[in-house]
CSV table of C-alpha atoms in Angstrom, one decimal:
chain,number,residue,atom,x,y,z
A,16,MET,CA,-49.5,29.8,-25.3
A,17,SER,CA,-49.8,26.1,-26.4
A,18,PRO,CA,-50.0,23.3,-23.8
A,19,SER,CA,-46.9,21.5,-24.8
A,20,PHE,CA,-44.8,24.9,-24.6
A,21,LEU,CA,-46.4,25.5,-21.1
A,22,ALA,CA,-45.6,22.0,-20.0
A,23,THR,CA,-41.9,22.7,-21.2
A,24,CYS,CA,-41.7,26.0,-19.5
A,25,PHE,CA,-42.9,24.4,-16.1
A,26,ALA,CA,-40.4,21.5,-16.5
A,27,LEU,CA,-37.7,24.1,-16.7
A,28,ILE,CA,-39.0,25.7,-13.7
A,29,VAL,CA,-38.8,22.5,-11.9
A,30,GLY,CA,-35.3,22.0,-12.9
A,31,LEU,CA,-34.5,25.7,-11.8
A,32,THR,CA,-36.0,25.0,-8.2
A,33,ILE,CA,-33.8,21.9,-7.9
A,34,GLU,CA,-30.8,23.9,-8.9
A,35,LEU,CA,-31.5,26.8,-6.7
A,36,PHE,CA,-32.1,24.5,-3.7
A,37,SER,CA,-28.8,22.4,-4.5
A,38,ARG,CA,-26.5,25.4,-4.6
A,39,ALA,CA,-27.5,26.2,-1.1
A,40,ALA,CA,-26.0,22.8,-0.1
A,41,GLY,CA,-22.4,23.8,-1.2
A,42,LYS,CA,-19.9,21.1,-2.1
A,43,SER,CA,-22.6,18.3,-2.0
A,44,ASP,CA,-25.0,20.1,-4.4
A,45,TRP,CA,-24.3,17.7,-7.4
A,46,ARG,CA,-25.4,14.8,-5.2
A,47,LEU,CA,-28.5,16.5,-3.9
A,48,TRP,CA,-29.4,17.8,-7.3
A,49,ALA,CA,-29.0,14.4,-8.7
A,50,GLY,CA,-31.3,12.7,-6.0
A,51,ILE,CA,-33.8,15.5,-6.4
A,52,PHE,CA,-33.9,15.1,-10.2
A,53,VAL,CA,-34.0,11.2,-10.0
A,54,TYR,CA,-37.0,11.4,-7.6
A,55,ALA,CA,-38.8,14.1,-10.0
A,56,LEU,CA,-38.1,11.8,-12.8
A,57,ILE,CA,-39.9,9.1,-11.2
A,58,GLN,CA,-42.8,11.0,-10.1
A,59,PHE,CA,-43.1,12.4,-13.7
A,60,ALA,CA,-43.1,8.8,-15.1
A,61,VAL,CA,-45.8,7.6,-12.9
A,62,ALA,CA,-48.2,10.6,-13.5
A,63,ALA,CA,-47.4,10.3,-17.2
A,64,THR,CA,-49.1,6.7,-17.2
A,65,GLY,CA,-52.3,8.7,-15.8
A,66,PHE,CA,-51.9,6.6,-12.5
A,67,TYR,CA,-52.8,9.9,-10.6
A,68,GLU,CA,-55.8,10.8,-12.6
A,69,ASN,CA,-58.1,7.9,-11.0
A,70,THR,CA,-59.7,10.2,-8.2
A,71,GLU,CA,-62.0,7.7,-7.1
A,72,ALA,CA,-59.5,5.1,-5.6
A,73,ILE,CA,-59.4,4.6,-1.7
A,74,PRO,CA,-57.2,5.7,-0.6
A,75,PRO,CA,-56.3,8.5,-3.1
A,76,ARG,CA,-53.5,7.6,-5.3
A,77,PHE,CA,-52.2,10.9,-5.2
A,78,LEU,CA,-50.9,10.4,-1.7
A,79,LEU,CA,-48.0,8.8,-3.4
A,80,ASN,CA,-47.2,11.8,-5.3
A,81,VAL,CA,-46.9,13.8,-1.8
A,82,LEU,CA,-46.3,11.3,1.1
A,83,PRO,CA,-42.6,10.9,0.1
A,84,ALA,CA,-41.7,14.5,0.4
A,85,ILE,CA,-43.7,14.9,3.6
A,86,ALA,CA,-41.8,12.0,5.2
A,87,LEU,CA,-38.5,13.4,4.1
A,88,ILE,CA,-39.3,16.7,5.5
A,89,ILE,CA,-40.3,15.0,8.7
A,90,TRP,CA,-36.9,13.2,8.7
A,91,LEU,CA,-34.8,16.2,8.1
A,92,PHE,CA,-36.2,18.1,10.9
A,93,THR,CA,-36.1,15.3,13.5
A,94,SER,CA,-33.1,13.3,12.8
A,95,GLU,CA,-29.5,14.3,13.7
A,96,ARG,CA,-28.3,13.6,10.2
A,97,GLY,CA,-31.3,15.6,8.8
A,98,LYS,CA,-30.6,18.6,11.1
A,99,ALA,CA,-26.8,18.5,10.4
A,100,PHE,CA,-27.7,18.8,6.6
A,101,LEU,CA,-30.3,21.8,7.1
A,102,ASN,CA,-27.6,23.5,9.3
A,103,SER,CA,-25.2,23.3,6.5
A,104,LEU,CA,-27.4,25.0,3.9
A,105,ASP,CA,-26.5,28.8,3.1
A,106,LEU,CA,-29.5,30.8,4.2
A,107,LYS,CA,-29.0,33.4,1.4
A,108,LYS,CA,-28.4,31.0,-1.5
A,109,LEU,CA,-31.4,29.0,0.0
A,110,THR,CA,-33.8,31.9,-0.1
A,111,TRP,CA,-33.4,32.3,-4.1
A,112,VAL,CA,-35.6,29.2,-4.0
A,113,HIS,CA,-38.5,31.3,-3.5
A,114,VAL,CA,-38.1,33.5,-6.6
A,115,VAL,CA,-39.6,30.7,-8.6
A,116,ARG,CA,-42.9,31.3,-7.1
A,117,VAL,CA,-43.3,34.1,-9.8
A,118,PRO,CA,-43.0,31.9,-12.9
A,119,VAL,CA,-45.1,29.1,-11.2
A,120,GLU,CA,-47.8,31.5,-10.6
A,121,LEU,CA,-47.6,32.6,-14.2
A,122,VAL,CA,-48.1,29.2,-15.4
A,123,LEU,CA,-51.0,28.4,-13.0
A,124,TYR,CA,-52.9,31.6,-14.5
A,125,SER,CA,-52.0,30.0,-17.9
A,126,LEU,CA,-53.4,26.8,-16.8
A,127,PHE,CA,-56.5,28.4,-15.7
A,128,LEU,CA,-57.1,30.0,-19.0
A,129,GLN,CA,-56.7,26.6,-20.6
A,130,GLY,CA,-59.3,25.1,-18.4
A,131,SER,CA,-57.0,22.8,-16.2
A,132,ILE,CA,-57.4,24.6,-12.8
A,133,PRO,CA,-60.1,27.0,-11.4
A,134,GLU,CA,-59.5,30.7,-11.1
A,135,ILE,CA,-59.3,30.6,-7.3
A,136,MET,CA,-55.9,29.0,-7.6
A,137,THR,CA,-54.6,32.0,-9.5
A,138,PHE,CA,-53.4,35.6,-8.4
A,139,SER,CA,-56.7,36.7,-9.8
A,140,GLY,CA,-58.4,34.6,-7.4
A,141,ASN,CA,-57.3,33.7,-3.7
A,142,ASN,CA,-53.7,33.1,-4.4
A,143,PHE,CA,-51.3,35.8,-3.4
A,144,ASP,CA,-48.3,33.4,-3.2
A,145,ILE,CA,-46.6,35.6,-6.0
A,146,VAL,CA,-45.8,38.4,-3.5
A,147,MET,CA,-43.2,36.0,-1.9
A,148,GLY,CA,-41.4,35.4,-5.2
A,149,LEU,CA,-41.5,39.4,-5.8
A,150,THR,CA,-40.2,40.1,-2.4
A,151,ALA,CA,-37.6,37.5,-2.0
A,152,PRO,CA,-34.7,39.5,-3.7
A,153,ALA,CA,-35.1,42.2,-1.3
A,154,ILE,CA,-35.0,39.9,1.6
A,155,ILE,CA,-31.9,38.4,0.1
A,156,TYR,CA,-30.2,41.6,-0.6
A,157,PHE,CA,-31.1,43.8,2.3
A,158,GLY,CA,-31.8,41.2,4.8
A,159,TYR,CA,-29.3,38.4,4.6
A,160,GLY,CA,-26.9,40.4,2.4
A,161,LYS,CA,-26.6,44.1,4.1
A,162,GLY,CA,-28.3,43.1,7.5
A,163,MET,CA,-30.7,46.2,6.8
A,164,ILE,CA,-33.7,44.1,7.8
A,165,SER,CA,-33.8,42.6,11.2
A,166,PRO,CA,-34.0,38.9,12.1
A,167,THR,CA,-37.4,39.4,13.4
A,168,LEU,CA,-38.9,40.9,10.3
A,169,ILE,CA,-37.1,38.2,8.2
A,170,LYS,CA,-38.9,35.6,10.5
A,171,ILE,CA,-42.4,37.3,10.0
A,172,TRP,CA,-41.6,37.2,6.1
A,173,HIS,CA,-41.0,33.4,6.2
A,174,ILE,CA,-44.3,33.0,8.4
A,175,VAL,CA,-46.3,34.9,6.0
A,176,GLY,CA,-44.9,32.8,3.2
A,177,LEU,CA,-46.0,29.7,5.0
A,178,ILE,CA,-49.3,30.9,5.5
A,179,LEU,CA,-49.7,32.0,1.8
A,180,LEU,CA,-48.4,28.5,0.8
A,181,ILE,CA,-50.9,26.7,3.2
A,182,ASN,CA,-53.7,28.7,1.7
A,183,ILE,CA,-52.8,27.8,-1.6
A,184,ILE,CA,-52.1,24.2,-0.9
A,185,ALA,CA,-55.5,24.0,0.9
A,186,THR,CA,-57.3,25.6,-2.2
A,187,ALA,CA,-55.6,23.3,-4.6
A,188,VAL,CA,-56.4,20.3,-2.7
A,189,LEU,CA,-60.1,21.2,-2.2
A,190,SER,CA,-60.5,22.1,-6.0
A,191,VAL,CA,-59.2,18.5,-7.0
A,192,PRO,CA,-62.3,16.1,-8.2
A,193,PHE,CA,-62.0,14.0,-5.0
A,194,SER,CA,-65.1,13.3,-3.0
A,195,PHE,CA,-64.3,16.0,-0.5
A,196,GLN,CA,-64.0,18.7,-3.4
A,197,GLN,CA,-65.0,22.2,-2.2
A,198,PHE,CA,-64.0,24.5,-4.8
A,199,GLY,CA,-63.9,24.6,-8.6
A,200,PHE,CA,-66.9,22.4,-9.6
A,201,GLU,CA,-67.2,24.1,-12.9
A,202,GLN,CA,-63.3,23.9,-13.7
A,203,PRO,CA,-61.7,21.7,-11.1
A,204,ASN,CA,-57.9,21.2,-10.6
A,205,VAL,CA,-56.8,18.4,-12.7
A,206,ALA,CA,-53.6,19.8,-13.9
A,207,VAL,CA,-51.8,18.4,-10.6
A,208,LEU,CA,-52.8,15.2,-11.7
A,209,LYS,CA,-51.0,15.1,-14.9
A,210,ALA,CA,-47.3,15.2,-16.0
A,211,PRO,CA,-45.4,17.8,-15.4
A,212,TYR,CA,-47.7,19.8,-13.1
A,213,ASN,CA,-47.7,16.9,-10.7
A,214,LEU,CA,-44.2,18.0,-9.7
A,215,LEU,CA,-45.7,21.1,-8.2
A,216,PRO,CA,-46.8,19.5,-5.0
A,217,ALA,CA,-44.2,16.7,-5.2
A,218,VAL,CA,-41.0,18.8,-5.8
A,219,ILE,CA,-41.4,22.5,-5.9
A,220,VAL,CA,-43.8,23.0,-2.9
A,221,PRO,CA,-41.7,20.7,-0.5
A,222,LEU,CA,-38.5,22.5,-1.6
A,223,VAL,CA,-40.0,26.0,-0.7
A,224,ILE,CA,-41.4,24.6,2.6
A,225,VAL,CA,-37.9,23.5,3.7
A,226,ALA,CA,-36.6,26.9,2.7
A,227,HIS,CA,-39.2,28.7,4.9
A,228,LEU,CA,-38.7,26.3,7.8
A,229,VAL,CA,-34.9,26.5,7.7
A,230,GLY,CA,-35.2,30.3,7.6
A,231,LEU,CA,-37.4,30.2,10.6
A,232,SER,CA,-35.3,28.0,12.8
A,233,ARG,CA,-31.9,29.6,11.8
A,234,LYS,CA,-30.5,33.2,13.0
A,235,PRO,CA,-29.5,35.2,9.7
A,236,ALA,CA,-25.8,35.3,9.2
A,237,ASN,CA,-25.2,38.6,7.2
A,238,LYS,CA,-23.0,37.9,4.3
């Protein structure tokens, strides 16, 4: 698979993630979609200049790629307006966001083959996040749809998903050629410093985290 084709595929995955998340917002989905898309476009443009590829800057420039999303997540779960928005999300539709973790993992494996990330970040290494994408349809259909999976088991699924996500986030961060790098010395994680792959931590991961946290904070309503 050529680098340009892989990058195009990943850009489409980013678009799909935004679309799936926005659909859970109902009537306000177009405004949410537009807002996330503009933010993604800005982050893409910054990464395209090579700004994030400077790993020696103090503090790390890459913080600008992730801090806005972190700040927004904190605001969503602590402010009244943010909580109101989260409570308006359709849990069943929101859970579809996790399905994108399957194509994301396939892209990561392709990036490993191309020498842009270490194997430890893939499903052939220490990343088992693909399991959540594969099991999400069952949670949607049997859990939120048919009510055949108990709310407790659904919450356990979300907890496991967060643990797997934290695992790959930590692995990815410690594989970037920063001063504190711990993994992937022979083949470091340089992909996330470049466009469009910087959108994985800037857009996709935050949306997946929100989907899990909302799933944990609310009682499933079978539909």
